[in-house]
């Protein structure tokens, strides 16, 4: 299969992009601290059916790091699709990537034909005290001990525990984390979201939406999946038994089948 790799200039940043396949566009948006490689089990498989686009969000993978200037992941994605002459697409996002595509669907509804949200974040959700305290501790550790120590603590987050029990998945996650710059642990991110946040506007999403969640994900993410399923107008929910936060990597066959069936 031919895979096209390139860098695209968008909004004063360079985004690393890979495309493959033909047909209706389908965009894969990765989670926090990860990059395009987390979609390895989906990319070529889905490219047998669609024109698949995966890219590193600003600050991750091979894409530009943020500067002190304000920016938007949503506007980066919009500029990327315009550059690729994509007028409408299916959007697939995991965790932070899910939050991004939900916000995108509220901002550019005519561009989104369907949403597939895997262990998705949700802007405006009030995270638990446990999660907030852990993220604060990781940032403090980064300032004291450096990014490598912070990345090791982040990888020990309950998010990743089920995935780390699978040796091949664990090796991929560890490599992804080793390659992550750790920039967000050392810097205040000037990225801006949408106002009001998505949690208050979910009923405005008109695109058919598939919500996929591992039943072993952390309580915050399970709660977000419930909120999405309850308030998005045309939503279906699939629970992946035995999977945690990285359902696409932990149970790729089930996730791929759910996407194609949807």
XYZ file of N, CA, C and O in Angstrom, residues 68-236:
676
model
N 4.855 30.678 22.400
C 4.080 31.420 23.398
C 2.780 31.961 22.820
O 1.927 32.467 23.560
N 2.624 31.869 21.509
C 1.442 32.428 20.866
C 0.252 31.478 20.979
O 0.389 30.252 20.919
N -0.936 32.055 21.109
C -2.165 31.274 21.172
C -2.378 30.505 19.871
O -2.023 30.976 18.793
N -2.931 29.316 19.994
C -3.231 28.495 18.821
C -4.420 27.615 19.150
O -4.893 27.563 20.296
N -4.918 26.889 18.150
C -6.080 26.023 18.337
C -5.879 24.732 17.575
O -5.625 24.748 16.363
N -6.013 23.587 18.262
C -5.975 22.297 17.567
C -7.110 22.201 16.547
O -6.949 21.572 15.490
N -8.238 22.807 16.871
C -9.379 22.769 15.962
C -9.058 23.508 14.670
O -9.321 23.016 13.564
N -8.459 24.690 14.804
C -8.113 25.459 13.611
C -6.969 24.801 12.841
O -6.914 24.892 11.610
N -6.058 24.140 13.546
C -5.007 23.385 12.849
C -5.624 22.295 11.984
O -5.235 22.100 10.822
N -6.582 21.557 12.552
C -7.233 20.485 11.791
C -8.011 21.063 10.612
O -7.968 20.508 9.505
N -8.697 22.161 10.821
C -9.453 22.789 9.736
C -8.522 23.224 8.606
O -8.806 22.986 7.422
N -7.390 23.835 8.964
C -6.428 24.266 7.951
C -5.821 23.071 7.225
O -5.595 23.114 6.010
N -5.569 21.988 7.961
C -5.018 20.780 7.343
C -5.988 20.207 6.323
O -5.594 19.863 5.192
N -7.264 20.110 6.684
C -8.253 19.577 5.745
C -8.377 20.475 4.519
O -8.499 19.983 3.386
N -8.335 21.781 4.721
C -8.375 22.691 3.574
C -7.168 22.477 2.672
O -7.296 22.462 1.442
N -6.002 22.300 3.274
C -4.782 22.071 2.483
C -4.895 20.796 1.656
O -4.420 20.741 0.517
N -5.540 19.783 2.227
C -5.692 18.499 1.535
C -6.934 18.453 0.645
O -7.249 17.412 0.070
N -7.618 19.593 0.541
C -8.833 19.715 -0.284
C -9.924 18.742 0.163
O -10.653 18.174 -0.657
N -10.029 18.562 1.470
C -11.067 17.708 2.049
C -12.221 18.600 2.511
O -12.060 19.404 3.429
N -13.366 18.445 1.873
C -14.523 19.269 2.218
C -15.367 18.652 3.322
O -16.064 19.369 4.048
N -15.320 17.329 3.449
C -16.082 16.634 4.483
C -15.376 15.324 4.797
O -14.713 14.743 3.930
N -15.519 14.862 6.041
C -14.782 13.667 6.456
C -15.481 12.994 7.626
O -16.319 13.582 8.319
N -15.119 11.717 7.831
C -15.388 11.037 9.083
C -14.215 11.360 10.011
O -13.051 11.281 9.592
N -14.494 11.683 11.267
C -13.441 12.020 12.218
C -13.404 10.997 13.337
O -14.433 10.705 13.957
N -12.210 10.453 13.588
C -12.001 9.448 14.630
C -10.980 10.014 15.616
O -9.891 10.438 15.214
N -11.324 10.040 16.895
C -10.386 10.571 17.873
C -10.380 9.752 19.143
O -11.418 9.240 19.574
N -9.198 9.628 19.745
C -9.048 8.928 21.022
C -8.613 9.918 22.090
O -7.692 10.705 21.871
N -9.283 9.886 23.237
C -8.910 10.679 24.405
C -8.859 12.168 24.050
O -9.876 12.749 23.672
N -7.705 12.813 24.125
C -7.592 14.211 23.725
C -8.014 14.401 22.279
O -8.620 15.416 21.920
N -7.702 13.439 21.420
C -8.124 13.517 20.028
C -9.631 13.467 19.885
O -10.212 14.107 19.008
N -10.298 12.691 20.764
C -11.756 12.665 20.759
C -12.327 14.012 21.158
O -13.283 14.510 20.549
N -11.748 14.617 22.192
C -12.191 15.949 22.597
C -12.029 16.935 21.453
O -12.909 17.767 21.203
N -10.917 16.840 20.741
C -10.661 17.735 19.619
C -11.727 17.591 18.537
O -12.255 18.593 18.041
N -12.073 16.359 18.168
C -13.013 16.199 17.056
C -14.442 16.542 17.480
O -15.240 16.986 16.648
N -14.775 16.366 18.764
C -16.083 16.832 19.245
C -16.158 18.353 19.126
O -17.143 18.908 18.614
N -15.120 19.033 19.600
C -15.088 20.494 19.487
C -15.123 20.931 18.028
O -15.766 21.927 17.673
N -14.424 20.179 17.170
C -14.410 20.495 15.737
C -15.811 20.370 15.150
O -16.236 21.206 14.347
N -16.537 19.317 15.546
C -17.885 19.102 15.012
C -18.831 20.225 15.406
O -19.759 20.560 14.664
N -18.607 20.817 16.568
C -19.432 21.944 16.992
C -19.042 23.235 16.282
O -19.867 24.131 16.114
N -17.779 23.314 15.870
C -17.280 24.532 15.223
C -17.498 24.497 13.717
O -17.843 25.528 13.109
N -17.307 23.329 13.114
C -17.435 23.177 11.659
C -18.362 21.999 11.344
O -17.938 20.983 10.794
N -19.626 22.090 11.705
C -20.531 20.943 11.557
C -20.687 20.452 10.123
O -20.895 19.247 9.910
N -20.597 21.339 9.148
C -20.786 20.923 7.755
C -19.638 20.075 7.241
O -19.767 19.422 6.196
N -18.512 20.088 7.947
C -17.342 19.315 7.523
C -17.380 17.884 8.032
O -16.669 17.019 7.522
N -18.216 17.620 9.034
C -18.188 16.329 9.733
C -19.378 15.478 9.308
O -20.526 15.842 9.541
N -19.100 14.328 8.698
C -20.159 13.402 8.293
C -20.447 12.355 9.357
O -21.530 11.797 9.412
N -19.452 12.060 10.195
C -19.650 11.133 11.312
C -18.514 11.315 12.300
O -17.404 11.724 11.936
N -18.800 11.026 13.563
C -17.801 11.061 14.626
C -17.646 9.662 15.206
O -18.641 8.975 15.456
N -16.402 9.260 15.427
C -16.119 8.009 16.136
C -15.192 8.372 17.285
O -14.052 8.807 17.075
N -15.692 8.222 18.497
C -15.014 8.686 19.700
C -14.588 7.486 20.531
O -15.438 6.710 20.993
N -13.280 7.324 20.703
C -12.736 6.165 21.410
C -12.139 6.640 22.735
O -11.209 7.459 22.739
N -12.683 6.152 23.853
C -12.194 6.564 25.174
C -11.985 8.075 25.194
O -10.920 8.577 25.546
N -13.028 8.796 24.803
C -12.900 10.205 24.440
C -12.918 11.144 25.634
O -13.667 10.949 26.602
N -12.125 12.199 25.515
C -12.218 13.335 26.410
C -13.413 14.193 26.041
O -14.074 13.979 25.023
N -13.683 15.213 26.860
C -14.839 16.076 26.651
C -14.557 17.426 27.288
O -14.380 17.519 28.512
N -14.504 18.472 26.471
C -14.200 19.794 27.016
C -15.309 20.256 27.943
O -16.495 20.070 27.677
N -14.902 20.815 29.083
C -15.846 21.272 30.092
C -16.122 20.257 31.187
O -16.777 20.586 32.182
N -15.643 19.026 31.021
C -15.837 17.999 32.043
C -14.965 18.322 33.259
O -13.808 18.715 33.121
N -15.506 18.137 34.457
C -14.750 18.366 35.688
C -14.037 17.069 36.084
O -14.673 16.118 36.557
N -12.725 17.051 35.876
C -11.949 15.856 36.200
C -11.951 15.617 37.712
O -12.091 16.544 38.505
N -11.752 14.363 38.078
C -11.704 14.001 39.490
C -10.501 14.649 40.169
O -9.509 15.007 39.530
N -10.592 14.785 41.478
C -9.471 15.332 42.242
C -8.236 14.450 42.094
O -7.107 14.959 42.056
N -8.447 13.133 41.983
C -7.302 12.222 41.856
C -6.528 12.497 40.577
O -5.288 12.566 40.585
N -7.262 12.662 39.470
C -6.583 12.925 38.206
C -5.890 14.280 38.231
O -4.723 14.399 37.827
N -6.582 15.297 38.710
C -5.998 16.642 38.737
C -4.750 16.673 39.614
O -3.745 17.307 39.262
N -4.801 15.984 40.756
C -3.650 15.953 41.648
C -2.468 15.239 40.999
O -1.313 15.685 41.116
N -2.754 14.151 40.280
C -1.677 13.417 39.624
C -1.018 14.259 38.537
O 0.215 14.306 38.433
N -1.819 14.956 37.731
C -1.243 15.787 36.675
C -0.414 16.919 37.266
O 0.652 17.262 36.745
N -0.880 17.491 38.380
C -0.097 18.522 39.049
C 1.223 17.979 39.571
O 2.271 18.628 39.462
N 1.182 16.764 40.116
C 2.403 16.145 40.636
C 3.385 15.841 39.513
O 4.612 15.982 39.693
N 2.866 15.435 38.347
C 3.749 15.140 37.215
C 4.455 16.405 36.740
O 5.664 16.402 36.456
N 3.726 17.512 36.671
C 4.347 18.773 36.244
C 5.398 19.237 37.257
O 6.463 19.742 36.886
N 5.094 19.060 38.546
C 6.066 19.421 39.569
C 7.309 18.537 39.464
O 8.441 19.011 39.587
N 7.093 17.245 39.193
C 8.228 16.336 39.038
C 9.074 16.729 37.849
O 10.305 16.662 37.889
N 8.437 17.143 36.755
C 9.180 17.561 35.567
C 10.087 18.730 35.878
O 11.247 18.783 35.421
N 9.581 19.697 36.648
C 10.397 20.869 36.975
C 11.550 20.514 37.896
O 12.608 21.142 37.858
N 11.371 19.488 38.728
C 12.410 19.116 39.689
C 13.385 18.079 39.135
O 14.601 18.186 39.342
N 12.838 17.082 38.434
C 13.651 15.928 38.033
C 13.811 15.776 36.529
O 14.507 14.855 36.082
N 13.115 16.627 35.747
C 13.250 16.548 34.292
C 12.114 15.773 33.647
O 11.336 15.078 34.307
N 12.052 15.907 32.330
C 10.926 15.323 31.594
C 10.950 13.802 31.592
O 9.890 13.172 31.549
N 12.124 13.188 31.621
C 12.168 11.735 31.571
C 11.478 11.126 32.780
O 10.671 10.195 32.662
N 11.743 11.667 33.951
C 11.088 11.172 35.166
C 9.581 11.403 35.101
O 8.787 10.536 35.493
N 9.188 12.563 34.581
C 7.760 12.872 34.469
C 7.068 11.930 33.497
O 5.934 11.487 33.750
N 7.726 11.615 32.399
C 7.128 10.715 31.418
C 6.950 9.314 31.998
O 5.957 8.633 31.722
N 7.893 8.873 32.806
C 7.761 7.556 33.429
C 6.579 7.530 34.401
O 5.826 6.547 34.462
N 6.385 8.615 35.144
C 5.246 8.694 36.059
C 3.931 8.749 35.280
O 2.934 8.127 35.670
N 3.911 9.489 34.184
C 2.722 9.577 33.338
C 2.365 8.203 32.777
O 1.202 7.806 32.760
N 3.360 7.455 32.338
C 3.098 6.127 31.793
C 2.567 5.180 32.860
O 1.878 4.205 32.543
N 2.842 5.480 34.126
C 2.319 4.662 35.229
C 0.894 5.062 35.612
O 0.313 4.455 36.529
N 0.308 6.039 34.922
C -1.074 6.451 35.185
C -2.009 5.262 34.933
O -1.766 4.452 34.031
N -3.089 5.135 35.698
C -4.053 4.049 35.461
C -4.603 4.006 34.036
O -5.086 2.958 33.594
N -4.541 5.141 33.300
C -4.915 5.127 31.881
C -4.283 3.945 31.150
O -4.903 3.302 30.308
N -3.001 3.722 31.433
C -2.213 2.813 30.606
C -2.048 1.410 31.197
O -1.466 0.543 30.553
N -2.546 1.193 32.403
C -2.310 -0.083 33.086
C -2.778 -1.295 32.279
O -2.016 -2.267 32.115
N -4.008 -1.312 31.734
C -4.405 -2.496 30.960
C -3.538 -2.715 29.720
O -3.208 -3.857 29.384
N -3.157 -1.624 29.044
C -2.329 -1.762 27.842
C -0.948 -2.306 28.182
O -0.372 -3.103 27.423
N -0.411 -1.904 29.313
C 0.932 -2.337 29.683
C 0.985 -3.811 30.055
O 2.075 -4.390 30.147
N -0.184 -4.418 30.248
C -0.211 -5.865 30.532
C -0.079 -6.695 29.262
O 0.054 -7.927 29.344
N -0.134 -6.043 28.110
C 0.077 -6.727 26.836
C 1.481 -6.375 26.336
O 1.725 -5.217 25.966
N 2.414 -7.309 26.316
C 3.812 -6.970 26.028
C 4.026 -6.204 24.726
O 4.807 -5.233 24.694
N 3.374 -6.593 23.638
C 3.599 -5.913 22.367
C 3.030 -4.498 22.396
O 3.649 -3.555 21.885
N 1.880 -4.345 22.993
C 1.287 -3.008 23.122
C 2.143 -2.155 24.052
O 2.388 -0.971 23.787
N 2.613 -2.751 25.132
C 3.453 -2.024 26.080
C 4.713 -1.497 25.406
O 5.132 -0.346 25.638
N 5.323 -2.320 24.557
C 6.541 -1.891 23.860
C 6.255 -0.698 22.956
O 7.058 0.250 22.888
N 5.124 -0.714 22.269
C 4.772 0.405 21.391
C 4.511 1.667 22.197
O 4.945 2.771 21.826
N 3.788 1.530 23.317
C 3.506 2.686 24.158
C 4.789 3.277 24.733
O 4.966 4.501 24.763
N 5.678 2.417 25.186
C 6.926 2.904 25.764
C 7.763 3.640 24.718
O 8.390 4.657 25.027
N 7.756 3.152 23.491
C 8.497 3.840 22.434
C 7.869 5.197 22.134
O 8.570 6.206 21.975
N 6.538 5.213 22.045
C 5.834 6.486 21.826
C 6.178 7.484 22.925
O 6.445 8.660 22.649
N 6.166 7.024 24.169
C 6.442 7.917 25.283
C 7.891 8.363 25.291
O 8.201 9.519 25.608
N 8.796 7.467 24.916
C 10.207 7.839 24.859
C 10.444 8.943 23.832
O 11.299 9.816 24.026
N 9.669 8.916 22.755
C 9.854 9.904 21.691
C 9.101 11.208 21.945
O 9.332 12.202 21.260
N 8.175 11.211 22.904
C 7.423 12.418 23.226
C 8.359 13.441 23.873
O 9.157 13.117 24.742
N 8.234 14.690 23.467
C 9.142 15.734 23.946
C 8.972 16.038 25.432
O 9.907 16.520 26.084
N 7.772 15.802 25.967
C 7.505 16.197 27.337
C 7.244 17.685 27.501
O 7.160 18.188 28.628
N 7.088 18.379 26.378
C 6.939 19.842 26.397
C 5.806 20.286 27.318
O 5.937 21.254 28.075
N 4.675 19.575 27.298
C 3.499 19.999 28.051
C 3.687 19.837 29.554
O 2.936 20.431 30.328
N 4.667 19.047 29.975
C 4.951 18.906 31.396
C 5.814 20.052 31.924
O 5.905 20.250 33.129
N 6.426 20.785 30.997
C 7.356 21.849 31.390
C 6.853 23.244 31.057
O 7.441 24.231 31.485
N 5.761 23.333 30.296
C 5.315 24.620 29.786
C 3.804 24.784 29.945
O 3.055 23.801 29.920
N 3.385 26.021 30.054
C 1.962 26.338 30.031
C 1.514 26.348 28.576
O 2.058 27.094 27.757
N 0.570 25.498 28.229
C 0.128 25.361 26.840
C -0.823 26.513 26.490
O -1.881 26.661 27.122
N -0.483 27.331 25.477
C -1.365 28.435 25.098
C -2.488 28.023 24.161
O -3.170 28.878 23.587
N -2.687 26.720 23.983
C -3.779 26.249 23.129
C -5.133 26.673 23.684
O -5.353 26.634 24.896
N -6.016 27.096 22.805
C -7.338 27.555 23.246
C -8.408 26.578 22.793
O -8.314 25.958 21.742
N -9.431 26.446 23.608
C -10.554 25.571 23.299
C -11.735 26.363 22.775
O -11.586 27.492 22.300
N -12.921 25.768 22.886
C -14.120 26.448 22.412
C -14.919 26.962 23.608
O -14.847 26.409 24.702
N -15.665 28.009 23.383
C -16.531 28.577 24.409
C -17.937 28.768 23.840
O -18.083 29.337 22.763
N -18.963 28.338 24.573
C -18.871 27.497 25.774
C -18.356 26.112 25.415
O -18.447 25.687 24.262
N -17.822 25.384 26.394
C -17.251 24.065 26.098
C -18.309 23.068 25.636
O -19.513 23.267 25.818
N -17.816 21.987 25.063
C -18.703 21.021 24.396
C -19.724 20.404 25.335
O -20.852 20.089 24.920
N -19.372 20.194 26.600
C -20.275 19.489 27.506
C -21.628 20.188 27.615
O -22.642 19.547 27.893
N -21.669 21.480 27.342
C -22.916 22.234 27.423
C -23.667 22.286 26.094
O -24.757 22.860 26.037
N -23.084 21.679 25.024
C -23.677 21.836 23.691
C -23.785 20.522 22.935
O -23.938 20.510 21.716
N -23.719 19.411 23.616
C -23.667 18.128 22.922
C -24.909 17.867 22.079
O -24.832 17.197 21.046
N -26.051 18.392 22.488
C -27.273 18.181 21.717
C -27.230 18.879 20.358
O -28.046 18.586 19.489
N -26.258 19.793 20.172
C -26.122 20.497 18.896
C -25.362 19.670 17.855
O -25.325 20.044 16.682
N -24.741 18.575 18.286
C -24.004 17.733 17.333
C -25.015 16.946 16.506
O -25.827 16.192 17.046
N -24.952 17.118 15.204
C -25.911 16.460 14.308
C -25.311 15.269 13.574
O -26.058 14.494 12.969
N -24.004 15.117 13.605
C -23.374 13.998 12.901
C -23.639 12.694 13.640
O -23.593 12.648 14.880
N -23.922 11.601 12.918
C -24.004 10.292 13.570
C -22.716 10.015 14.346
O -21.622 10.287 13.834
N -22.851 9.506 15.550
C -21.700 9.389 16.444
C -21.622 7.987 17.042
O -22.616 7.462 17.557
N -20.438 7.399 16.953
C -20.159 6.115 17.581
C -19.227 6.355 18.752
O -18.160 6.951 18.597
N -19.619 5.883 19.928
C -18.816 6.019 21.135
C -18.293 4.642 21.501
O -19.066 3.714 21.741
N -16.966 4.499 21.516
C -16.316 3.239 21.866
C -15.539 3.478 23.158
O -14.791 4.456 23.271
N -15.705 2.590 24.131
C -14.984 2.754 25.392
C -14.618 1.390 25.949
O -15.402 0.435 25.861
N -13.414 1.281 26.477
C -13.013 0.058 27.158
C -13.637 0.001 28.544
O -13.639 0.999 29.267
N -14.165 -1.154 28.927
C -14.841 -1.216 30.224
C -13.871 -1.133 31.395
O -14.298 -0.952 32.544
N -12.563 -1.225 31.123
C -11.556 -1.060 32.165
C -10.901 0.316 32.133
O -9.856 0.523 32.766
N -11.489 1.256 31.379
C -10.967 2.619 31.407
C -11.208 3.217 32.791
O -11.973 2.685 33.600
N -10.579 4.355 33.065
C -10.704 4.988 34.391
C -12.095 5.607 34.544
O -12.767 5.905 33.547
N -12.566 5.800 35.785
C -13.926 6.306 36.001
C -14.244 7.614 35.285
O -15.361 7.782 34.781
N -13.286 8.541 35.223
C -13.547 9.809 34.534
C -13.926 9.575 33.076
O -14.861 10.193 32.559
N -13.197 8.700 32.398
C -13.465 8.465 30.975
C -14.757 7.684 30.776
O -15.485 7.921 29.807
N -15.058 6.761 31.681
C -16.335 6.058 31.604
C -17.495 7.042 31.781
O -18.516 6.953 31.097
N -17.323 8.008 32.692
C -18.358 9.017 32.901
C -18.539 9.876 31.660
O -19.667 10.192 31.260
N -17.432 10.249 31.019
C -17.525 11.065 29.802
C -18.226 10.307 28.681
O -19.024 10.880 27.936
N -17.953 9.013 28.569
C -18.616 8.227 27.525
C -20.122 8.165 27.777
O -20.916 8.216 26.829
N -20.514 8.084 29.041
C -21.939 8.077 29.372
C -22.588 9.409 29.015
O -23.706 9.449 28.463
N -21.918 10.506 29.331
C -22.462 11.832 29.019
C -22.619 12.002 27.517
O -23.658 12.482 27.033
N -21.607 11.595 26.758
C -21.692 11.689 25.297
C -22.863 10.857 24.770
O -23.643 11.316 23.934
N -22.984 9.628 25.265
C -24.048 8.743 24.785
C -25.436 9.281 25.124
O -26.389 9.098 24.351
N -25.549 9.961 26.248
C -26.853 10.459 26.694
C -27.278 11.738 25.977
O -28.475 11.967 25.795
N -26.322 12.553 25.559
C -26.676 13.897 25.103
C -26.425 14.162 23.622
O -26.986 15.128 23.094
N -25.612 13.362 22.947
C -25.467 13.515 21.498
C -26.700 12.897 20.840
O -27.124 11.784 21.200
N -27.278 13.591 19.874
C -28.579 13.187 19.325
C -28.575 11.794 18.709
O -29.458 10.986 18.967
N -27.598 11.530 17.850
C -27.587 10.282 17.080
C -26.367 9.464 17.479
O -25.425 9.299 16.708
N -26.388 8.962 18.705
C -25.221 8.277 19.253
C -25.489 6.795 19.475
O -26.575 6.402 19.908
N -24.476 5.996 19.155
C -24.439 4.585 19.510
C -23.222 4.370 20.402
O -22.219 5.064 20.262
